[in-house]
Coordinates of C-alpha atoms and ligand atoms in Angstrom, one line a residue:
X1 CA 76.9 84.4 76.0
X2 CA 75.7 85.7 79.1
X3 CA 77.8 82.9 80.6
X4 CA 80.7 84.7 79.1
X5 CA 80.2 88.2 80.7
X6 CA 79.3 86.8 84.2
X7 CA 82.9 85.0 83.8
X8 CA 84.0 87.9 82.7
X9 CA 82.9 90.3 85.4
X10 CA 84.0 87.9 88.1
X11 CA 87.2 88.2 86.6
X12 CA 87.2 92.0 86.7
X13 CA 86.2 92.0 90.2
X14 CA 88.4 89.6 91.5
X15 CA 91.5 91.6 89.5
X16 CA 90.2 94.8 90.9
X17 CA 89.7 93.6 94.7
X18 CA 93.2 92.0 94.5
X19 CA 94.8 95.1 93.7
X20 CA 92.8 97.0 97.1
X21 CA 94.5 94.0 99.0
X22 CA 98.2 94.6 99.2
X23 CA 99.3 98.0 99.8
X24 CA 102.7 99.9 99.6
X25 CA 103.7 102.7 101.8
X26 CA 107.2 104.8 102.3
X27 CA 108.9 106.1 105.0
X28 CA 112.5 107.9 105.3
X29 CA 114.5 109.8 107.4
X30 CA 111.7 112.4 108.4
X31 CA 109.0 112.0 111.0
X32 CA 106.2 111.2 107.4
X33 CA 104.3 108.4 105.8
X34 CA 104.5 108.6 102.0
X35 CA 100.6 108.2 102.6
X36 CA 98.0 109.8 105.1
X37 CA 95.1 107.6 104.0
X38 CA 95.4 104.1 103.0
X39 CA 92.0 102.0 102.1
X40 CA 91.5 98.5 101.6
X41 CA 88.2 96.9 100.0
X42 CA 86.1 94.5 103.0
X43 CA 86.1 92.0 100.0
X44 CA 89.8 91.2 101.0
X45 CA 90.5 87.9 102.5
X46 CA 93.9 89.1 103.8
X47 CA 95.8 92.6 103.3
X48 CA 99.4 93.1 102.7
X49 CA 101.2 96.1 104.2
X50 CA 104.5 96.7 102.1
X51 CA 107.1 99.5 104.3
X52 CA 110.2 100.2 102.3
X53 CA 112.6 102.9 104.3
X54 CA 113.9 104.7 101.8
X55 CA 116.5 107.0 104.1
X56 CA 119.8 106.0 105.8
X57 CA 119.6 106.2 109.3
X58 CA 119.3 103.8 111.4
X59 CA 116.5 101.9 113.1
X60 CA 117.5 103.2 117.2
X61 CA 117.9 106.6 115.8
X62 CA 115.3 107.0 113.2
X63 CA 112.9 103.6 112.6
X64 CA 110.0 102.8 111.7
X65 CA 107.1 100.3 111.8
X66 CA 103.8 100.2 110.8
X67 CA 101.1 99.1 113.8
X68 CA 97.4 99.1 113.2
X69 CA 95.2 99.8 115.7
X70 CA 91.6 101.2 116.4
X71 CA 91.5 105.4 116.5
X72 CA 90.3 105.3 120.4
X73 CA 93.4 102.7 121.1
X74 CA 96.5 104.8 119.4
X75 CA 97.8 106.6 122.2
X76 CA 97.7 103.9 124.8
X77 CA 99.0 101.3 122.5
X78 CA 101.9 103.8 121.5
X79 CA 102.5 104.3 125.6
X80 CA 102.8 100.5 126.0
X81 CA 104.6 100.7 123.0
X82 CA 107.2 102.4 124.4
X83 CA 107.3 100.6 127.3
X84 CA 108.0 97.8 125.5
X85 CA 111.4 98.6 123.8
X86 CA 113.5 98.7 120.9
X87 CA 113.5 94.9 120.9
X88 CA 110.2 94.0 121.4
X89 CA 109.9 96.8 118.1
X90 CA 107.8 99.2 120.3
X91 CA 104.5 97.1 120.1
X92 CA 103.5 95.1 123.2
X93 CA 103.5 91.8 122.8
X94 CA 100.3 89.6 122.3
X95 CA 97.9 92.8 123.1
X96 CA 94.7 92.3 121.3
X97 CA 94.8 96.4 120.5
X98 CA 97.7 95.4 117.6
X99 CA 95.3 94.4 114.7
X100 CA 98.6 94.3 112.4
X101 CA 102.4 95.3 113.0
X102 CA 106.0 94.8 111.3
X103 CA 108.7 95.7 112.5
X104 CA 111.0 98.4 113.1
X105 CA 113.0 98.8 110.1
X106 CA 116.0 101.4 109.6
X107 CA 117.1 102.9 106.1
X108 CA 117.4 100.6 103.3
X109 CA 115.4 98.4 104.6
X110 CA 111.5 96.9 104.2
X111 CA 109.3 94.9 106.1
X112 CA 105.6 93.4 105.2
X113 CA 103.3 92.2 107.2
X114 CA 100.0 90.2 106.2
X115 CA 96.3 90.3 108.5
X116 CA 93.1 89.4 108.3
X117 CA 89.9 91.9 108.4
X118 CA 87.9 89.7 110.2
X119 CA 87.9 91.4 113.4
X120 CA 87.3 94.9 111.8
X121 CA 84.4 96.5 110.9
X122 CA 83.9 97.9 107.4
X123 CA 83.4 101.7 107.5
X124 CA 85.2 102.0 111.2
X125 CA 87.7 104.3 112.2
X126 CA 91.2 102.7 112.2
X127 CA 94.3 104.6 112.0
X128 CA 97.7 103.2 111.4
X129 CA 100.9 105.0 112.8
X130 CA 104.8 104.2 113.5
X131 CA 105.1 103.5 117.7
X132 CA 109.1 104.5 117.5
X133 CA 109.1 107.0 120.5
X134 CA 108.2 110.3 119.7
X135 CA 106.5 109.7 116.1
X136 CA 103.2 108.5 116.5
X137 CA 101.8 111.8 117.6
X138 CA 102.6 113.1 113.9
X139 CA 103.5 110.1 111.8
X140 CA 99.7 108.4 111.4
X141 CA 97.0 108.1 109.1
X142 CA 93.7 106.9 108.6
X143 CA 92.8 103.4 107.3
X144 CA 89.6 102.8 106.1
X145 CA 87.5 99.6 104.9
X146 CA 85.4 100.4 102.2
Ligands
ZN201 ZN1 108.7 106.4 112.8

């Protein structure tokens, strides 16, 4: 019997952290996440970031990614972001500051990326935000491991 319940419980828990692990956020043709906070549980062996555009511009006028990064890093990743370019999807390439990125989508179209936790700390201060030019300053959010 007691057998039973642990099985039970494990299966709960695993249901429940699986849920925290793969997380859906819109954007559109305004400067706005459909979400300001997004958490994740530390029990998550990978996360999935889901970003569906939901407008009808296009991505050089009015994309979108999503780029994680430590609080302290954001505005000198978004800098070098913009440095970058359009083709390189406004994160720098191979910078250790990037903990996770897609790319830049335009409307009607989605883009998922997949990362590890390993190299963040649970209960840090993390803030995700779209590097297109001129967004980042408004279009962020906090991301916290719990
Ligand atoms: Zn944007």
């Amino acid at each position: 019997m007691t057998r039973l319940i642990v099985a039970m419980v494990m299966a709960f828990a695993a249901q429940a952290a699986s849920a925290q692990c793969s997380l859906d956020i819109e954007v559109g043709d305004t400067l706005k996440f459909s979400e300001s906070e997004l958490s994740v549980s530390s029990d998550c062996e990978s996360v999935t970031l889901n970003l569906t555009h939901t407008g009808g511009m296009p991505k050089n006028t009015m994309g979108h990614n999503w780029v994680l990064a430590a609080t302290g890093d954001v505005n000198a990743l978004a800098n070098a972001g913009l440095a970058a370019g359009l083709d390189a999807n406004y994160v720098p390439a191979g910078d250790a500051r990037v903990l996770a990125a897609t790319d830049i989508i335009g409307g009607g179209e989605s883009a998922s990326v997949t990362f590890s936790l390993e190299n963040m700390t649970p209960g840090g201060d993390y803030t995700f935000f779209c590097s297109f030019p001129g967004h980042w300053a408004v279009m962020k959010g906090a991301f916290k491991i719990v």
